[in-house]
Amino acid sequence: MADEAIVRLEGLKKRFGKIEALKGIDLEIPAGITYGLIGPNGSGKTTLIRILAGISRPSSGAAFVLGRPMPDRSVAASIGYMTQAEALYKDLTVEENLRFFGRIYGVSGALLRQRVDELLELVGLSDRRRSLVDEVSGGMRRRASLACALVHRPRLLFLDEPTAGVDPELRIQFWNYFKRLTTGGVSILVSTHHLDEAGRCDRLGLLREGELLKEGVPEELRREAQAETLEAAFLYFARRRSP
Amino acid sequence: MSRITALAYRIFLQIARDRRTLVLIFLVPMLVMGLLTWLLRSEKQPFRAAVIVPDKGGAMMGDLLRELLVQNARVKIIAGITEPGINEALEDGRIQAAIVLRGADLEELKTGKRAELKVVLEGSDPMSSREFLQQLQRLQKPLLDTMRGLLSLSDENAQMLAPPELNLVFLYGGKDFGETDYFAPPVICFVAFFFVFIITAVSFLRERAQGTMERLLASPLSQFEIILGYLSGLLLFALAQTAVILFFVFYLLKIHYLGSIASVLVVEFIVVLGASNMGIFFSSFAKNEFQVAQFIPLVVLPQVLLSGMLWSLETMPKALQYIAYALPLTYANLALRNLMIKGFSLAQVLPELLALLAFALLMTAGSILTIRKFGAIN
Ligand SMILES: Nc1ncnc2c1ncn2[C@@H]1O[C@H](COP(=O)(O)OP(=O)(O)OP(=O)(O)O)[C@@H](O)[C@H]1O
Ligand SMILES: [Mg+2]
C-alpha cells in the first residue's frame, strides 16, 4: 500500500464562473518523491493544490489523496500545506505562529518545543523567533510559513511556490531539506516558476491553462523535446499542444 | 489637481463596484427613517387600567373617573377585574394599573370625608407609570369640579370637598425606580451583543483576508472546533466586559436592581453565544472590513429601535411588535428587565432564555454551514 499513488486525479475539473481553471486532469503521483508542478501564472497550480489540500471542491471529476476522495478531513493530519501567500498571524511572533499550527495538529509539550527549535534553525529564524511576523522581512515570512507547514511532520507536503521571494542561498538549503525529507519517506508536491529548481524534482507535470501538457521524469522530458534546457522543453510541449 | 482627481476617481470606482455598499448607502437611511417615523407617528397603544369600586355608594364617582380617564387621558378601561384579582391581572399583562376607589359615597363626602384612591401599578416601566400618574393628577380638578356640580353644594360647602387621598402601590420596581433603572438592563446586553458581534466578525474576516483560514481549513480542525475555539477565546473577554459593566452600573452608577448578578451573567452568556456566532455567520458574507462595518446599521439599528430598549414593546403598533419578537435583543431585554426590575428568578424567564438559546443555535448552525462554503475565498 505504501508505494501506491499518493495523489490520484481523475478527470479533475474546476470552474470559477466562466473561467475553467482546471480542464480535466488525470494524474498519478507515486509516494516518496518530489513532484514538481510547473506552469505560468494562472495555469491552475494553486487551484489544483487547494483541491488536494481539501479547501476547495472539484467541479467534476475526483481527486484522491492517500486513497481518499477530497475533501476529506481524515487525511488532513497527514498533509502539510504551505499557501502561496504567507498565511500567518501578523500580530503573533514567529514562534507563536509555529506553536499554534503545531497545536492544531495535535503536537504539544516537549515534542512541540523540540520541533519548533529544529524548524526555526532550519529556516534560519532562531534569532528572530520572538519578532512579530509583522516586523520581519518578506523572505523571512516565507521561511516562517514553510516552517508552519512542517511542524506536525506530515507524510505529504503541498508547497505552493515555497521559494518565491527567498534568497538564492536559502533556496538551495530549502531544496536540500526537501531532498532529506523525501529520503525520509515524505512525499512532496511543489509548484514553482523556477525551472532551475524543476530539475531537482523527481517528476514534473507541465501545466498550462488548466491542462496537463506533459508529465514525466525531467531528463526524459528534455530528451523527448530534444531540448538543452527545461525551459526549451516546456516551450516545445506548449507549442506542440496549441493548434 | 489631476492627482486629486485620480484619488477621487479611484474611490468612486471602488464604491461603485461594491454593489452591496451602493445598495446599503441608500437603503439603510430609508430603513432607519422609515422605522423611526413609523414608530413615532403610529398611535401609541393606550395604557390599560381597571377602575374598581368595592363599595356601592361610590359607583357614581367611579363611573365619572372612568369617563374622564377615557376622554382626557390615553387610557383604555379594562372591565371585569376584582380587587383580589388585581395582582394576577397585572402580572399577566391584562392591565398595567388598577385604581381602587374607596369611601366615595356622596353622603359621606358631603361631610368632608376624603375618598381614597389606591393606585396599584405594574411598575416595571417607570416611564409609562409616571405618565399615567401625571394624567391621573391632572384629572383631579375636573373630577372635583364635576362632583361639586353633582352635589350642588353651596360654594362654601364645595370647598369642603377635598381631593381624594392618593395611595400608590407598586407591584414591581417602586417609587425610587427611574428611567436609568429601566434603561440599564437593555444597555448592558446591547453593549455585550454589539462588541462581541463586531469583534468576531472582524477577526473571522481577518482570518480569511490574511489567508490563515486556508490553513485552518486544511488542518484537522472541524468547523465545530473552529467555532468552539473562537467562542472560548472571546468568551473570556466578553464576560470580563460584562462583569466590568455590571460593577460600574451597580456600584458606581447605583442602578437599582433586584435578583442576582449571577442570573444576569447567565443571560449575558447566552447573548454572547448568539452574538459571536452571528459574527462568524455574517462575516461569511463580507469580503472586507468595509462590508463588515455595513452590518452595523443593519444589525444594530432595528434592534435599538424595536427591541424594547427605548420604546416599550407594549406601546408599539402590532405590526412592529411582530418584528420585535423576531429580534434576539427583544428577548434579552425582556429577560434582563424581568430579572433586574421585577426580581424574577431564572426559572421565571425560561421562555426568554429558550428564545435566546434558539437564536444562538440558529446562528451556530449558520456559521457551521458557511465556514467551509465561504470560509476560504473559493
Ligand atoms: N476564487 C477565484 N475566483 C475566480 N477565478 C479564480 C479564482 N481562483 C482562481 N481563479 C482563476 O483560475 C485560474 C487559475 O488560477 P491559479 O491561482 O490556480 O493559477 P496559478 O497557476 O496558481 O498562478 P500563479 O503562478 O500566478 O500562482 C486563473 O485564471 C484565476 O483567475
Ligand atoms: Mg498560484
XYZ file of C-alpha atoms and ligand atoms in Angstrom:
653
model
C 0.000 0.000 0.000
C 2.811 2.376 0.916
C 4.069 2.753 -2.613
C 0.611 3.177 -4.070
C -0.137 6.504 -5.721
C -0.250 9.137 -3.041
C -2.250 11.510 -5.223
C -4.584 10.451 -7.999
C -6.581 12.804 -10.201
C -9.387 11.559 -12.406
C -10.756 13.994 -14.956
C -10.412 16.766 -12.405
C -12.181 19.955 -13.405
C -12.670 23.216 -11.585
C -14.542 26.216 -12.804
C -14.961 29.679 -11.385
C -17.953 31.104 -13.174
C -16.821 31.439 -16.790
C -13.178 30.582 -16.117
C -12.278 26.926 -16.340
C -9.204 26.793 -14.128
C -8.684 23.028 -14.467
C -9.871 21.332 -17.638
C -9.927 17.657 -16.811
C -6.659 16.456 -15.350
C -5.620 12.835 -14.987
C -2.521 12.199 -12.964
C -0.936 9.772 -10.538
C 1.836 10.758 -8.192
C 3.797 7.909 -6.606
C 4.802 8.058 -2.975
C 8.192 9.163 -1.702
C 9.175 11.571 -4.436
C 9.309 15.297 -5.058
C 6.798 16.104 -7.740
C 7.157 19.474 -9.439
C 4.182 21.323 -10.844
C 5.392 23.783 -13.445
C 3.292 26.368 -15.185
C 2.937 30.030 -15.936
C 0.755 32.427 -13.932
C -2.872 31.459 -13.971
C -2.236 27.930 -15.218
C -4.100 26.419 -12.281
C -1.337 25.323 -9.913
C -2.832 26.922 -6.822
C -6.308 25.756 -7.788
C -5.053 22.172 -8.024
C -3.176 22.294 -4.738
C -6.149 23.803 -2.899
C -8.337 20.949 -4.047
C -5.730 18.452 -2.864
C -5.493 20.219 0.483
C -9.262 19.820 0.903
C -10.073 23.512 0.864
C -11.831 23.701 -2.449
C -14.188 21.212 -4.076
C -13.725 19.801 -7.585
C -16.423 20.925 -10.028
C -16.319 17.474 -11.573
C -14.004 14.519 -11.623
C -12.198 13.441 -8.489
C -9.014 13.994 -6.550
C -7.753 11.238 -4.263
C -5.182 11.852 -1.578
C -3.838 8.782 0.224
C -6.674 6.908 -1.440
C -9.440 9.146 -0.077
C -11.575 11.382 -2.291
C -11.006 15.014 -1.316
C -12.183 16.934 0.545
C -11.819 14.562 3.474
C -10.689 15.739 6.870
C -9.466 12.318 7.919
C -6.308 12.774 5.821
C -5.762 16.368 6.919
C -3.332 15.412 9.663
C -1.068 13.706 7.115
C -0.874 16.799 4.931
C 1.304 19.858 5.311
C 0.160 22.792 3.223
C 2.152 25.892 2.515
C -0.003 28.509 0.862
C 1.270 30.716 -1.920
C 0.760 33.895 0.097
C 2.290 33.531 3.532
C -0.629 32.759 5.771
C 0.481 33.791 9.223
C -0.925 35.726 12.146
C 0.834 39.050 11.821
C 0.170 40.065 15.394
C 1.817 36.942 16.780
C 5.521 36.229 16.904
C 7.194 33.754 14.554
C 7.421 31.232 17.352
C 3.818 31.707 18.464
C 2.660 31.069 14.912
C 4.646 27.857 14.750
C 3.349 26.707 18.103
C -0.234 27.481 17.109
C -0.066 25.472 13.898
C 1.659 22.655 15.731
C -1.031 22.539 18.364
C -3.981 22.478 15.983
C -2.389 19.366 14.512
C -2.146 17.883 17.972
C 1.583 18.375 18.592
C 2.257 19.647 22.087
C 4.565 19.738 25.062
C 8.232 18.845 24.809
C 7.810 17.416 21.321
C 6.393 20.702 20.073
C 9.195 22.666 21.689
C 11.787 20.434 20.104
C 10.205 20.652 16.623
C 9.840 24.411 16.846
C 13.532 24.793 17.742
C 14.528 22.456 14.932
C 12.463 24.198 12.297
C 13.475 27.686 13.360
C 17.060 26.540 12.990
C 16.325 25.091 9.562
C 14.714 28.236 8.179
C 17.308 30.426 9.884
C 14.909 32.264 12.127
C 16.205 31.186 15.531
C 17.313 34.697 16.393
C 14.036 36.204 15.176
C 11.713 33.797 16.923
C 10.365 36.485 19.224
C 9.769 39.046 16.485
C 6.242 39.769 15.411
C 5.530 38.426 11.942
C 4.530 41.962 11.015
C 8.059 43.114 11.724
C 10.164 40.555 9.868
C 11.141 40.793 6.198
C 9.078 39.313 3.369
C 11.520 36.476 2.784
C 11.602 35.674 6.485
C 7.831 35.418 6.452
C 8.027 32.875 3.641
C 10.509 30.912 5.683
C 8.251 31.021 8.731
C 5.344 29.969 6.548
C 7.250 26.911 5.354
C 8.161 26.010 8.908
C 4.466 26.152 9.864
C 3.656 23.575 7.189
C 6.268 21.191 8.564
C 5.726 21.392 12.286
C 3.439 18.348 12.514
C 5.781 16.175 10.372
C 3.299 15.397 7.594
C 3.794 12.425 5.246
C 2.656 14.559 2.411
C 3.653 18.135 1.659
C 1.877 20.510 -0.675
C 4.087 23.516 -1.229
C 2.750 26.340 -3.369
C 5.785 28.234 -4.647
C 7.737 27.813 -1.423
C 10.837 29.567 -2.711
C 9.247 32.664 -4.217
C 10.999 35.661 -2.695
C 13.577 33.568 -0.871
C 17.246 34.431 -1.421
C 19.365 32.017 -3.538
C 21.439 30.661 -0.698
C 18.433 29.754 1.396
C 16.677 28.389 -1.673
C 19.424 25.823 -2.102
C 19.084 24.985 1.574
C 15.344 24.504 1.149
C 15.811 22.102 -1.713
C 18.430 20.160 0.187
C 15.957 19.882 3.005
C 13.204 18.697 0.658
C 15.598 16.011 -0.545
C 16.227 14.953 3.029
C 12.505 14.796 3.656
C 11.818 12.583 0.639
C 14.606 10.187 1.571
C 12.869 10.041 4.935
C 9.693 8.867 3.179
C 7.827 12.161 2.830
C 6.134 12.880 -0.489
C 6.227 16.425 -1.801
C 4.129 18.201 -4.383
C 5.695 21.542 -5.125
C 4.697 24.239 -7.570
C 7.272 26.592 -8.936
C 8.168 29.047 -11.653
C 11.878 28.456 -11.330
C 12.773 25.946 -13.987
C 16.246 25.535 -12.496
C 14.531 24.196 -9.382
C 12.351 21.939 -11.507
C 15.442 19.990 -12.402
C 15.732 18.875 -8.796
C 12.293 17.249 -8.844
C 11.923 13.537 -9.389
C 8.996 14.041 -11.717
C 7.444 17.064 -13.364
C 3.981 17.999 -14.551
C 3.727 20.815 -17.051
C 0.519 22.743 -16.536
C -0.821 25.345 -18.911
C -4.230 26.972 -18.997
C -5.701 24.274 -16.823
C -4.350 21.402 -18.883
C -1.591 18.962 -18.083
C 0.587 19.284 -21.179
C 3.140 16.654 -20.286
C 4.218 14.633 -17.327
C 7.322 12.630 -16.540
C 10.929 12.488 -15.313
C 12.769 15.781 -16.110
C 15.533 14.006 -18.003
C 13.049 12.184 -20.260
C 11.054 15.322 -20.895
C 14.169 17.067 -22.085
C 15.184 14.169 -24.249
C 11.739 13.871 -25.831
C 11.732 17.579 -26.631
C 15.320 17.301 -27.815
C 15.967 20.393 -25.746
C 19.045 21.574 -23.900
C 17.139 23.053 -21.002
C 13.806 22.520 -19.275
C 12.710 25.980 -20.446
C 13.116 24.900 -24.024
C 11.340 21.637 -23.294
C 8.438 23.453 -21.724
C 8.119 25.732 -24.750
C 8.302 22.712 -27.040
C 5.412 20.925 -25.315
C 3.401 24.134 -25.069
C 3.786 24.779 -28.780
C 3.027 21.185 -29.690
C -0.283 21.361 -27.820
C -1.528 24.620 -29.267
C -3.143 24.345 -32.694
C -5.161 68.767 -9.337
C -5.110 65.675 -11.517
C -3.520 63.799 -8.656
C -6.521 64.623 -6.515
C -8.970 63.613 -9.218
C -7.075 60.359 -9.633
C -7.679 59.610 -5.982
C -11.289 60.705 -6.097
C -11.917 58.655 -9.214
C -10.359 55.582 -7.623
C -12.606 55.883 -4.593
C -15.596 56.413 -6.842
C -14.718 53.264 -8.807
C -14.266 51.176 -5.666
C -17.543 52.171 -4.113
C -19.435 51.971 -7.374
C -18.101 48.449 -7.927
C -19.060 47.288 -4.449
C -22.698 46.681 -5.222
C -23.666 45.880 -1.700
C -22.227 49.100 -0.348
C -24.001 51.006 -3.032
C -27.339 49.464 -2.174
C -26.841 49.909 1.563
C -25.771 53.526 1.330
C -29.229 54.305 0.052
C -31.248 51.593 1.702
C -30.109 51.927 5.297
C -31.088 55.582 5.774
C -34.501 54.829 4.314
C -34.913 51.805 6.534
C -33.958 53.748 9.627
C -36.002 56.823 8.852
C -38.934 54.639 7.840
C -38.864 52.646 11.045
C -38.443 55.713 13.170
C -41.310 57.545 11.526
C -43.495 54.503 11.801
C -42.687 54.245 15.480
C -43.216 57.909 16.228
C -46.252 58.520 14.053
C -48.195 55.442 14.922
C -50.878 55.736 17.556
C -49.384 54.544 20.809
C -51.187 51.611 22.311
C -53.334 53.018 25.161
C -52.486 52.413 28.798
C -54.627 49.617 30.201
C -56.208 50.290 33.574
C -59.044 48.965 35.679
C -61.162 51.144 37.962
C -62.536 49.116 40.824
C -65.122 50.466 43.240
C -65.722 47.964 46.034
C -68.481 49.850 47.870
C -71.854 50.625 46.315
C -72.033 54.264 47.250
C -69.039 55.150 45.160
C -70.380 53.853 41.864
C -71.148 57.315 40.625
C -67.703 58.714 41.243
C -66.207 55.550 39.776
C -68.142 55.992 36.559
C -67.102 59.603 36.442
C -63.462 58.685 36.870
C -63.664 56.067 34.108
C -65.262 58.554 31.790
C -62.626 61.178 32.482
C -59.819 58.659 32.017
C -61.135 57.525 28.654
C -61.898 61.010 27.410
C -58.965 63.001 28.688
C -56.163 60.511 29.126
C -54.921 57.849 26.747
C -56.321 55.087 28.884
C -58.298 52.016 27.995
C -60.551 50.782 30.779
C -60.465 47.043 31.274
C -63.606 45.683 32.911
C -64.218 42.553 34.930
C -61.302 42.750 37.306
C -61.977 42.464 41.010
C -59.829 43.651 43.854
C -58.401 40.258 44.814
C -57.585 39.627 41.158
C -55.535 42.771 40.664
C -52.087 41.285 41.055
C -52.878 38.412 38.753
C -54.163 40.773 36.066
C -51.088 42.968 36.450
C -48.782 40.005 36.162
C -50.353 38.519 33.067
C -50.435 41.908 31.417
C -54.191 42.361 31.081
C -53.815 45.670 32.891
C -50.905 47.943 33.664
C -52.560 49.657 36.611
C -55.619 49.278 38.794
C -57.364 52.108 40.606
C -59.319 51.171 43.681
C -61.745 53.872 44.760
C -62.922 53.732 48.364
C -65.093 55.915 50.548
C -66.588 57.757 47.626
C -70.120 57.676 48.938
C -71.752 61.015 48.160
C -73.344 61.399 51.527
C -70.095 60.833 53.325
C -68.181 63.138 51.037
C -70.586 65.905 51.939
C -69.442 65.677 55.496
C -65.928 66.463 54.393
C -64.543 62.939 54.433
C -61.890 62.242 51.819
C -62.201 59.415 49.380
C -59.236 57.119 48.945
C -57.698 56.475 45.550
C -55.404 53.488 45.707
C -53.371 53.036 42.547
C -51.674 49.687 42.031
C -49.072 49.958 39.309
C -47.273 47.177 37.484
C -44.305 49.499 37.669
C -41.612 47.777 35.611
C -41.746 50.557 33.039
C -41.224 53.700 35.140
C -41.960 55.990 32.243
C -45.425 54.793 31.404
C -46.200 54.544 35.112
C -45.171 58.130 35.600
C -47.109 59.300 32.564
C -50.222 57.576 33.853
C -49.843 59.097 37.295
C -49.411 62.561 35.832
C -52.573 62.147 33.826
C -54.353 60.974 36.918
C -53.192 64.057 38.820
C -54.422 66.269 36.052
C -57.864 64.674 36.257
C -58.242 65.543 39.927
C -59.529 69.017 39.259
C -62.149 68.170 36.646
C -63.199 65.266 38.840
C -63.732 67.540 41.810
C -65.471 70.167 39.738
C -67.963 67.664 38.399
C -68.531 66.209 41.826
C -69.243 69.660 43.185
C -71.777 70.182 40.452
C -73.426 66.897 41.263
C -73.605 67.589 44.932
C -74.978 71.053 44.198
C -73.402 72.394 47.317
C -73.210 75.994 48.090
C -69.778 77.461 47.308
C -68.810 77.347 50.905
C -69.567 73.682 51.261
C -67.965 72.901 47.966
C -64.637 73.988 49.360
C -65.127 71.279 51.931
C -64.914 68.637 49.235
C -61.343 67.558 49.425
C -59.431 65.766 46.690
C -59.210 62.017 47.211
C -56.227 60.723 49.033
C -53.740 59.178 46.597
C -52.131 55.960 47.697
C -49.537 54.362 45.411
C -48.637 50.692 45.386
C -46.033 49.223 43.042
C -46.114 45.564 42.107
C -42.567 45.778 40.678
C -39.901 48.397 40.839
C -41.133 51.164 43.069
C -41.113 54.891 43.550
C -37.344 55.032 43.517
C -37.032 53.169 40.198
C -36.438 55.688 37.451
C -35.549 55.822 33.770
C -31.962 54.793 34.332
C -33.094 51.654 36.096
C -35.338 50.925 33.147
C -32.638 51.549 30.540
C -29.754 49.842 32.321
C -30.735 46.224 31.522
C -31.050 46.686 27.741
C -27.911 48.793 27.582
C -25.948 46.117 29.425
C -26.879 43.414 26.957
C -26.708 45.692 23.942
C -23.102 46.613 24.656
C -22.092 42.991 25.047
C -24.020 41.920 21.954
C -22.605 44.656 19.794
C -18.957 44.280 20.753
C -18.894 40.532 20.553
C -20.599 40.615 17.186
C -18.140 43.113 15.753
C -15.055 41.508 17.251
C -15.955 38.050 15.976
C -16.965 39.267 12.554
C -13.774 41.241 12.114
C -11.406 38.605 13.458
C -13.019 35.982 11.277
C -12.760 38.235 8.285
C -9.128 38.910 9.062
C -8.549 35.198 9.233
C -9.738 34.920 5.655
C -8.011 38.037 4.411
C -4.582 37.037 5.711
C -5.002 33.525 4.357
C -4.797 31.720 7.683
C -8.336 30.458 7.135
C -6.910 28.330 4.307
C -4.534 26.766 6.761
C -7.250 26.151 9.337
C -9.443 24.545 6.709
C -6.584 22.328 5.558
C -5.972 21.259 9.160
C -7.817 18.524 11.032
C -9.946 21.177 12.781
C -13.650 20.700 12.160
C -15.990 23.627 11.668
C -17.411 22.957 15.074
C -13.995 23.023 16.701
C -13.163 26.285 14.969
C -16.346 27.828 16.321
C -15.823 26.439 19.806
C -12.261 27.693 19.817
C -13.303 31.149 18.790
C -16.066 31.161 21.321
C -13.875 30.142 24.222
C -11.300 32.745 23.311
C -13.858 35.505 23.057
C -15.970 34.476 25.971
C -13.293 35.353 28.448
C -13.236 38.938 27.246
C -16.977 39.191 26.762
C -17.711 38.012 30.277
C -14.998 40.199 31.735
C -16.514 43.108 29.869
C -19.941 42.290 31.251
C -18.577 41.975 34.754
C -16.948 45.399 34.489
C -20.121 46.961 33.099
C -22.201 45.414 35.855
C -19.809 46.568 38.524
C -19.817 50.059 37.072
C -23.574 50.192 36.722
C -24.457 48.689 40.082
C -21.802 50.101 42.340
C -20.762 53.378 40.782
C -23.927 54.481 38.987
C -26.012 52.909 41.749
C -28.628 51.470 39.456
C -31.467 49.797 41.338
C -31.775 46.133 40.730
C -33.341 43.086 42.244
C -32.427 39.482 41.629
C -28.905 38.158 41.497
C -25.937 39.226 39.409
C -25.324 35.564 38.624
C -28.589 35.296 36.709
C -27.729 38.469 34.799
C -24.456 36.808 33.812
C -26.320 33.720 32.613
C -28.423 35.842 30.261
C -25.322 37.675 29.083
C -23.612 34.386 28.400
C -26.383 33.264 26.073
C -26.460 36.667 24.390
C -22.717 36.481 23.780
C -23.087 32.950 22.433
C -25.588 34.154 19.862
C -23.685 37.321 19.039
C -20.369 35.616 18.367
C -21.929 33.003 16.131
C -23.817 35.726 14.356
C -20.460 37.439 13.823
C -18.983 34.303 12.265
C -22.069 33.697 10.171
C -22.343 37.254 8.901
C -18.628 37.619 8.220
C -19.002 34.864 5.627
C -20.972 37.343 3.588
C -18.434 40.123 3.835
C -15.451 40.497 1.541
C -13.683 43.180 3.574
C -13.810 45.218 6.761
C -15.824 47.804 4.945
C -18.605 45.339 4.358
C -18.474 44.212 7.967
C -18.940 47.813 9.001
C -22.091 47.880 6.917
C -23.623 45.163 9.027
C -23.564 47.532 11.958
C -26.510 49.692 10.907
C -28.356 46.633 9.630
C -27.937 44.593 12.762
C -27.829 47.319 15.334
C -30.382 49.931 14.354
C -33.502 47.772 14.138
C -32.617 46.267 17.486
C -32.054 49.645 19.096
C -35.385 50.900 17.807
C -37.536 47.823 18.204
C -36.173 45.579 20.929
C -37.949 47.472 23.672
C -34.786 49.281 24.565
C -36.118 52.805 24.042
C -39.821 52.240 23.449
C -41.544 49.616 25.472
C -42.964 46.841 23.322
C -46.450 47.376 24.718
C -46.749 50.846 23.276
C -45.618 49.810 19.792
C -48.080 49.158 16.974
C -48.914 45.477 16.482
C -47.033 45.043 13.202
C -43.826 46.350 14.749
C -44.321 44.101 17.735
C -44.198 41.094 15.391
C -40.879 42.312 14.011
C -39.659 42.942 17.524
C -40.325 39.366 18.533
C -38.050 38.216 15.717
C -35.095 40.101 17.199
C -32.842 38.429 19.750
C -32.278 41.501 21.880
C -36.016 41.774 22.497
C -35.829 38.555 24.483
C -32.627 39.590 26.188
C -34.218 42.866 27.267
C -37.350 41.141 28.500
C -35.333 38.621 30.446
C -32.973 41.170 31.970
C -35.763 43.569 32.917
C -37.689 40.762 34.498
C -34.616 39.745 36.440
C -33.437 43.175 37.456
C -36.639 45.183 37.867
C -39.146 42.533 38.804
C -36.704 40.386 40.718
C -37.720 37.255 38.832
C -35.732 34.064 39.117
C -34.059 32.399 36.141
C -36.844 29.820 36.028
C -39.386 32.592 35.555
C -37.577 33.938 32.498
C -37.128 30.493 30.972
C -39.212 31.271 27.851
C -37.000 34.234 27.014
C -33.860 32.232 27.738
C -35.074 29.487 25.418
C -35.753 32.017 22.683
C -32.237 33.398 23.097
C -30.807 29.912 23.069
C -32.747 29.095 19.914
C -31.258 32.165 18.283
C -27.769 31.143 19.391
C -28.269 27.641 17.982
C -29.597 29.002 14.716
C -26.545 31.213 14.347
C -24.239 28.334 15.267
C -25.833 26.191 12.583
C -25.462 29.055 10.122
C -21.808 29.563 10.911
C -21.017 25.849 10.744
C -22.660 25.641 7.345
C -20.927 28.686 5.959
C -17.393 28.325 7.326
C -16.474 25.702 4.790
C -18.539 27.084 1.967
C -17.406 30.672 2.185
C -14.590 30.307 4.685
C -11.932 30.296 2.060
C -12.453 32.741 -0.729
C -13.082 29.868 -3.087
N -11.601 32.404 -6.446
C -11.470 32.531 -7.786
N -12.439 33.141 -8.482
C -12.334 33.275 -9.810
N -11.331 32.819 -10.525
C -10.309 32.199 -9.908
C -10.328 32.035 -8.500
N -9.204 31.376 -8.146
C -8.519 31.169 -9.287
N -9.178 31.660 -10.347
C -8.739 31.602 -11.738
O -8.293 30.313 -12.026
C -7.162 30.371 -12.876
C -6.029 29.593 -12.255
O -5.576 30.281 -11.109
P -4.449 29.730 -10.130
O -4.385 30.619 -8.977
O -4.698 28.288 -9.899
O -3.137 29.918 -11.028
P -1.614 29.613 -10.640
O -1.142 28.604 -11.583
O -1.518 29.290 -9.201
O -0.949 31.003 -10.940
P 0.278 31.711 -10.201
O 1.528 31.147 -10.763
O 0.137 33.124 -10.596
O 0.140 31.491 -8.758
C -6.840 31.837 -13.087
O -7.381 32.223 -14.326
C -7.573 32.524 -11.982
O -8.014 33.782 -12.393
Mg -0.644 30.141 -7.628
